[in-house]
């Protein structure tokens, strides 16, 4: 029940969010990720984010964030968001540095061949997360 209400809140918020730039193909055009990408591609990215998120945050919060991210971001952006969690929430400085190096090495495979593309996507992710976090927290 909480997931549904959280998802409804997230979708309601996302209806008013618009982004610009090369990766902005979902919310900015009025659709969601599954109207642009295959359900399988969205599902794989969504499960990867949820699995990584639950290492650092409560499951209900992760489910809400995952729903919002999967609705508004491209699968590549959701994969990037998942990879960034280890950099942000690693257990110590050494593990955060190792996670950042792995992210830098794997960014082209994730879908971001240039630093500029990754920076733009990171800004989109951070903006969306900042909008979703209080909504998701209030829903739980």
JSON list of C-alpha atoms in Angstrom, two decimals:
[
{"chain": "A", "resi": 1, "resn": "UNK", "atom": "CA", "xyz": [0.00, 0.00, 0.00]},
{"chain": "A", "resi": 2, "resn": "UNK", "atom": "CA", "xyz": [2.80, 2.42, 0.89]},
{"chain": "A", "resi": 3, "resn": "UNK", "atom": "CA", "xyz": [4.60, 1.68, -2.38]},
{"chain": "A", "resi": 4, "resn": "UNK", "atom": "CA", "xyz": [1.50, 2.53, -4.39]},
{"chain": "A", "resi": 5, "resn": "UNK", "atom": "CA", "xyz": [0.96, 5.81, -2.55]},
{"chain": "A", "resi": 6, "resn": "UNK", "atom": "CA", "xyz": [4.65, 6.64, -2.85]},
{"chain": "A", "resi": 7, "resn": "UNK", "atom": "CA", "xyz": [4.59, 5.83, -6.55]},
{"chain": "A", "resi": 8, "resn": "UNK", "atom": "CA", "xyz": [1.51, 8.01, -7.02]},
{"chain": "A", "resi": 9, "resn": "UNK", "atom": "CA", "xyz": [3.25, 10.87, -5.22]},
{"chain": "A", "resi": 10, "resn": "UNK", "atom": "CA", "xyz": [6.40, 10.40, -7.29]},
{"chain": "A", "resi": 11, "resn": "UNK", "atom": "CA", "xyz": [4.49, 10.26, -10.57]},
{"chain": "A", "resi": 12, "resn": "UNK", "atom": "CA", "xyz": [2.53, 13.35, -9.58]},
{"chain": "A", "resi": 13, "resn": "UNK", "atom": "CA", "xyz": [5.74, 15.21, -8.87]},
{"chain": "A", "resi": 14, "resn": "UNK", "atom": "CA", "xyz": [7.33, 14.01, -12.08]},
{"chain": "A", "resi": 15, "resn": "UNK", "atom": "CA", "xyz": [4.42, 15.28, -14.16]},
{"chain": "A", "resi": 16, "resn": "UNK", "atom": "CA", "xyz": [5.68, 18.79, -13.50]},
{"chain": "A", "resi": 17, "resn": "UNK", "atom": "CA", "xyz": [9.40, 18.09, -13.94]},
{"chain": "A", "resi": 18, "resn": "UNK", "atom": "CA", "xyz": [11.08, 18.82, -17.25]},
{"chain": "A", "resi": 19, "resn": "UNK", "atom": "CA", "xyz": [14.72, 18.40, -18.16]},
{"chain": "A", "resi": 20, "resn": "UNK", "atom": "CA", "xyz": [16.73, 19.55, -21.14]},
{"chain": "A", "resi": 21, "resn": "UNK", "atom": "CA", "xyz": [19.68, 17.97, -22.87]},
{"chain": "A", "resi": 22, "resn": "UNK", "atom": "CA", "xyz": [20.72, 14.89, -24.79]},
{"chain": "A", "resi": 23, "resn": "UNK", "atom": "CA", "xyz": [19.46, 12.28, -22.32]},
{"chain": "A", "resi": 24, "resn": "UNK", "atom": "CA", "xyz": [16.12, 14.02, -21.69]},
{"chain": "A", "resi": 25, "resn": "UNK", "atom": "CA", "xyz": [13.84, 11.80, -23.70]},
{"chain": "A", "resi": 26, "resn": "UNK", "atom": "CA", "xyz": [11.32, 10.68, -21.13]},
{"chain": "A", "resi": 27, "resn": "UNK", "atom": "CA", "xyz": [9.70, 13.28, -18.88]},
{"chain": "A", "resi": 28, "resn": "UNK", "atom": "CA", "xyz": [10.53, 16.21, -21.14]},
{"chain": "A", "resi": 29, "resn": "UNK", "atom": "CA", "xyz": [8.48, 14.64, -23.93]},
{"chain": "A", "resi": 30, "resn": "UNK", "atom": "CA", "xyz": [5.58, 13.86, -21.63]},
{"chain": "A", "resi": 31, "resn": "UNK", "atom": "CA", "xyz": [6.13, 10.10, -21.53]},
{"chain": "A", "resi": 32, "resn": "UNK", "atom": "CA", "xyz": [7.86, 7.80, -19.16]},
{"chain": "A", "resi": 33, "resn": "UNK", "atom": "CA", "xyz": [10.83, 5.50, -19.58]},
{"chain": "A", "resi": 34, "resn": "UNK", "atom": "CA", "xyz": [8.72, 2.54, -20.73]},
{"chain": "A", "resi": 35, "resn": "UNK", "atom": "CA", "xyz": [7.18, 4.59, -23.50]},
{"chain": "A", "resi": 36, "resn": "UNK", "atom": "CA", "xyz": [10.69, 5.21, -24.86]},
{"chain": "A", "resi": 37, "resn": "UNK", "atom": "CA", "xyz": [12.64, 2.07, -23.85]},
{"chain": "A", "resi": 38, "resn": "UNK", "atom": "CA", "xyz": [11.75, -1.60, -23.67]},
{"chain": "A", "resi": 39, "resn": "UNK", "atom": "CA", "xyz": [10.18, -2.91, -20.49]},
{"chain": "A", "resi": 40, "resn": "UNK", "atom": "CA", "xyz": [13.07, -5.38, -20.21]},
{"chain": "A", "resi": 41, "resn": "UNK", "atom": "CA", "xyz": [15.70, -2.62, -20.38]},
{"chain": "A", "resi": 42, "resn": "UNK", "atom": "CA", "xyz": [13.85, -0.49, -17.82]},
{"chain": "A", "resi": 43, "resn": "UNK", "atom": "CA", "xyz": [13.37, -3.53, -15.58]},
{"chain": "A", "resi": 44, "resn": "UNK", "atom": "CA", "xyz": [17.04, -4.50, -15.58]},
{"chain": "A", "resi": 45, "resn": "UNK", "atom": "CA", "xyz": [18.13, -0.95, -14.69]},
{"chain": "A", "resi": 46, "resn": "UNK", "atom": "CA", "xyz": [15.40, -0.66, -12.06]},
{"chain": "A", "resi": 47, "resn": "UNK", "atom": "CA", "xyz": [16.39, -3.93, -10.34]},
{"chain": "A", "resi": 48, "resn": "UNK", "atom": "CA", "xyz": [20.08, -2.94, -10.35]},
{"chain": "A", "resi": 49, "resn": "UNK", "atom": "CA", "xyz": [19.30, 0.40, -8.72]},
{"chain": "A", "resi": 50, "resn": "UNK", "atom": "CA", "xyz": [17.00, -1.13, -6.11]},
{"chain": "A", "resi": 51, "resn": "UNK", "atom": "CA", "xyz": [19.56, -3.80, -5.20]},
{"chain": "A", "resi": 52, "resn": "UNK", "atom": "CA", "xyz": [22.33, -1.24, -4.79]},
{"chain": "A", "resi": 53, "resn": "UNK", "atom": "CA", "xyz": [20.10, 1.23, -2.93]},
{"chain": "A", "resi": 54, "resn": "UNK", "atom": "CA", "xyz": [19.00, -1.30, -0.31]},
{"chain": "A", "resi": 55, "resn": "UNK", "atom": "CA", "xyz": [22.64, -1.70, 0.71]},
{"chain": "A", "resi": 56, "resn": "UNK", "atom": "CA", "xyz": [22.53, 1.86, 2.06]},
{"chain": "A", "resi": 57, "resn": "UNK", "atom": "CA", "xyz": [18.92, 2.88, 2.70]},
{"chain": "A", "resi": 58, "resn": "UNK", "atom": "CA", "xyz": [15.65, 1.33, 3.98]},
{"chain": "A", "resi": 59, "resn": "UNK", "atom": "CA", "xyz": [13.80, -0.85, 1.46]},
{"chain": "A", "resi": 60, "resn": "UNK", "atom": "CA", "xyz": [10.67, 1.36, 1.41]},
{"chain": "A", "resi": 61, "resn": "UNK", "atom": "CA", "xyz": [12.72, 4.43, 0.61]},
{"chain": "A", "resi": 62, "resn": "UNK", "atom": "CA", "xyz": [14.58, 2.56, -2.13]},
{"chain": "A", "resi": 63, "resn": "UNK", "atom": "CA", "xyz": [11.36, 1.28, -3.66]},
{"chain": "A", "resi": 64, "resn": "UNK", "atom": "CA", "xyz": [10.00, 4.82, -3.85]},
{"chain": "A", "resi": 65, "resn": "UNK", "atom": "CA", "xyz": [13.21, 6.27, -5.29]},
{"chain": "A", "resi": 66, "resn": "UNK", "atom": "CA", "xyz": [13.47, 3.38, -7.75]},
{"chain": "A", "resi": 67, "resn": "UNK", "atom": "CA", "xyz": [9.91, 3.99, -8.95]},
{"chain": "A", "resi": 68, "resn": "UNK", "atom": "CA", "xyz": [10.57, 7.67, -9.52]},
{"chain": "A", "resi": 69, "resn": "UNK", "atom": "CA", "xyz": [13.91, 7.09, -11.21]},
{"chain": "A", "resi": 70, "resn": "UNK", "atom": "CA", "xyz": [12.55, 4.36, -13.48]},
{"chain": "A", "resi": 71, "resn": "UNK", "atom": "CA", "xyz": [9.67, 6.64, -14.45]},
{"chain": "A", "resi": 72, "resn": "UNK", "atom": "CA", "xyz": [11.74, 9.73, -15.26]},
{"chain": "A", "resi": 73, "resn": "UNK", "atom": "CA", "xyz": [15.24, 8.64, -16.24]},
{"chain": "A", "resi": 74, "resn": "UNK", "atom": "CA", "xyz": [16.63, 6.62, -19.12]},
{"chain": "A", "resi": 75, "resn": "UNK", "atom": "CA", "xyz": [17.85, 3.12, -18.22]},
{"chain": "A", "resi": 76, "resn": "UNK", "atom": "CA", "xyz": [21.43, 4.36, -18.69]},
{"chain": "A", "resi": 77, "resn": "UNK", "atom": "CA", "xyz": [20.81, 7.14, -16.17]},
{"chain": "A", "resi": 78, "resn": "UNK", "atom": "CA", "xyz": [19.30, 4.68, -13.69]},
{"chain": "A", "resi": 79, "resn": "UNK", "atom": "CA", "xyz": [22.40, 2.46, -14.09]},
{"chain": "A", "resi": 80, "resn": "UNK", "atom": "CA", "xyz": [24.61, 5.50, -13.50]},
{"chain": "A", "resi": 81, "resn": "UNK", "atom": "CA", "xyz": [22.60, 6.41, -10.38]},
{"chain": "A", "resi": 82, "resn": "UNK", "atom": "CA", "xyz": [23.09, 2.86, -9.08]},
{"chain": "A", "resi": 83, "resn": "UNK", "atom": "CA", "xyz": [26.85, 3.02, -9.68]},
{"chain": "A", "resi": 84, "resn": "UNK", "atom": "CA", "xyz": [27.07, 6.39, -7.94]},
{"chain": "A", "resi": 85, "resn": "UNK", "atom": "CA", "xyz": [25.56, 5.03, -4.71]},
{"chain": "A", "resi": 86, "resn": "UNK", "atom": "CA", "xyz": [28.78, 3.20, -3.79]},
{"chain": "A", "resi": 87, "resn": "UNK", "atom": "CA", "xyz": [30.75, 6.40, -4.37]},
{"chain": "A", "resi": 88, "resn": "UNK", "atom": "CA", "xyz": [28.42, 8.37, -2.12]},
{"chain": "A", "resi": 89, "resn": "UNK", "atom": "CA", "xyz": [27.73, 5.86, 0.64]},
{"chain": "A", "resi": 90, "resn": "UNK", "atom": "CA", "xyz": [30.80, 3.61, 0.72]},
{"chain": "A", "resi": 91, "resn": "UNK", "atom": "CA", "xyz": [31.84, 2.44, 4.17]},
{"chain": "A", "resi": 92, "resn": "UNK", "atom": "CA", "xyz": [35.07, 4.46, 4.19]},
{"chain": "A", "resi": 93, "resn": "UNK", "atom": "CA", "xyz": [37.13, 6.79, 2.04]},
{"chain": "A", "resi": 94, "resn": "UNK", "atom": "CA", "xyz": [39.14, 3.97, 0.48]},
{"chain": "A", "resi": 95, "resn": "UNK", "atom": "CA", "xyz": [36.01, 2.13, -0.69]},
{"chain": "A", "resi": 96, "resn": "UNK", "atom": "CA", "xyz": [34.55, 5.37, -2.06]},
{"chain": "A", "resi": 97, "resn": "UNK", "atom": "CA", "xyz": [37.72, 6.02, -4.08]},
{"chain": "A", "resi": 98, "resn": "UNK", "atom": "CA", "xyz": [37.69, 2.46, -5.43]},
{"chain": "A", "resi": 99, "resn": "UNK", "atom": "CA", "xyz": [34.01, 2.85, -6.38]},
{"chain": "A", "resi": 100, "resn": "UNK", "atom": "CA", "xyz": [34.76, 6.14, -8.17]},
{"chain": "A", "resi": 101, "resn": "UNK", "atom": "CA", "xyz": [37.58, 4.54, -10.13]},
{"chain": "A", "resi": 102, "resn": "UNK", "atom": "CA", "xyz": [35.32, 1.66, -11.13]},
{"chain": "A", "resi": 103, "resn": "UNK", "atom": "CA", "xyz": [32.62, 4.13, -12.18]},
{"chain": "A", "resi": 104, "resn": "UNK", "atom": "CA", "xyz": [35.13, 6.12, -14.26]},
{"chain": "A", "resi": 105, "resn": "UNK", "atom": "CA", "xyz": [36.31, 2.92, -15.94]},
{"chain": "A", "resi": 106, "resn": "UNK", "atom": "CA", "xyz": [32.79, 1.60, -16.60]},
{"chain": "A", "resi": 107, "resn": "UNK", "atom": "CA", "xyz": [31.02, 4.85, -17.55]},
{"chain": "A", "resi": 108, "resn": "UNK", "atom": "CA", "xyz": [31.28, 4.24, -21.31]},
{"chain": "A", "resi": 109, "resn": "UNK", "atom": "CA", "xyz": [29.82, 0.74, -20.91]},
{"chain": "A", "resi": 110, "resn": "UNK", "atom": "CA", "xyz": [26.98, 2.14, -18.78]},
{"chain": "A", "resi": 111, "resn": "UNK", "atom": "CA", "xyz": [26.16, 4.59, -21.57]},
{"chain": "A", "resi": 112, "resn": "UNK", "atom": "CA", "xyz": [28.23, 7.70, -20.86]},
{"chain": "A", "resi": 113, "resn": "UNK", "atom": "CA", "xyz": [31.31, 7.85, -23.09]},
{"chain": "A", "resi": 114, "resn": "UNK", "atom": "CA", "xyz": [32.25, 11.42, -22.16]},
{"chain": "A", "resi": 115, "resn": "UNK", "atom": "CA", "xyz": [32.66, 13.30, -18.91]},
{"chain": "A", "resi": 116, "resn": "UNK", "atom": "CA", "xyz": [30.22, 15.93, -20.19]},
{"chain": "A", "resi": 117, "resn": "UNK", "atom": "CA", "xyz": [27.47, 13.36, -20.79]},
{"chain": "A", "resi": 118, "resn": "UNK", "atom": "CA", "xyz": [28.04, 11.84, -17.36]},
{"chain": "A", "resi": 119, "resn": "UNK", "atom": "CA", "xyz": [28.05, 15.27, -15.70]},
{"chain": "A", "resi": 120, "resn": "UNK", "atom": "CA", "xyz": [24.77, 16.20, -17.37]},
{"chain": "A", "resi": 121, "resn": "UNK", "atom": "CA", "xyz": [23.17, 12.90, -16.32]},
{"chain": "A", "resi": 122, "resn": "UNK", "atom": "CA", "xyz": [24.50, 13.28, -12.78]},
{"chain": "A", "resi": 123, "resn": "UNK", "atom": "CA", "xyz": [22.87, 16.70, -12.54]},
{"chain": "A", "resi": 124, "resn": "UNK", "atom": "CA", "xyz": [19.54, 15.21, -13.69]},
{"chain": "A", "resi": 125, "resn": "UNK", "atom": "CA", "xyz": [19.86, 12.39, -11.16]},
{"chain": "A", "resi": 126, "resn": "UNK", "atom": "CA", "xyz": [20.69, 14.75, -8.29]},
{"chain": "A", "resi": 127, "resn": "UNK", "atom": "CA", "xyz": [17.83, 17.10, -9.15]},
{"chain": "A", "resi": 128, "resn": "UNK", "atom": "CA", "xyz": [15.33, 14.27, -9.32]},
{"chain": "A", "resi": 129, "resn": "UNK", "atom": "CA", "xyz": [16.64, 12.69, -6.11]},
{"chain": "A", "resi": 130, "resn": "UNK", "atom": "CA", "xyz": [16.35, 16.04, -4.30]},
{"chain": "A", "resi": 131, "resn": "UNK", "atom": "CA", "xyz": [12.73, 16.30, -5.45]},
{"chain": "A", "resi": 132, "resn": "UNK", "atom": "CA", "xyz": [11.84, 12.69, -4.63]},
{"chain": "A", "resi": 133, "resn": "UNK", "atom": "CA", "xyz": [13.58, 12.30, -1.25]},
{"chain": "A", "resi": 134, "resn": "UNK", "atom": "CA", "xyz": [11.17, 14.38, 0.86]},
{"chain": "A", "resi": 135, "resn": "UNK", "atom": "CA", "xyz": [8.17, 12.85, -0.90]},
{"chain": "A", "resi": 136, "resn": "UNK", "atom": "CA", "xyz": [9.45, 9.32, -0.37]},
{"chain": "A", "resi": 137, "resn": "UNK", "atom": "CA", "xyz": [10.38, 10.06, 3.25]},
{"chain": "A", "resi": 138, "resn": "UNK", "atom": "CA", "xyz": [6.92, 11.51, 3.97]},
{"chain": "A", "resi": 139, "resn": "UNK", "atom": "CA", "xyz": [5.22, 8.47, 2.45]},
{"chain": "A", "resi": 140, "resn": "UNK", "atom": "CA", "xyz": [6.92, 6.11, 4.92]}
]
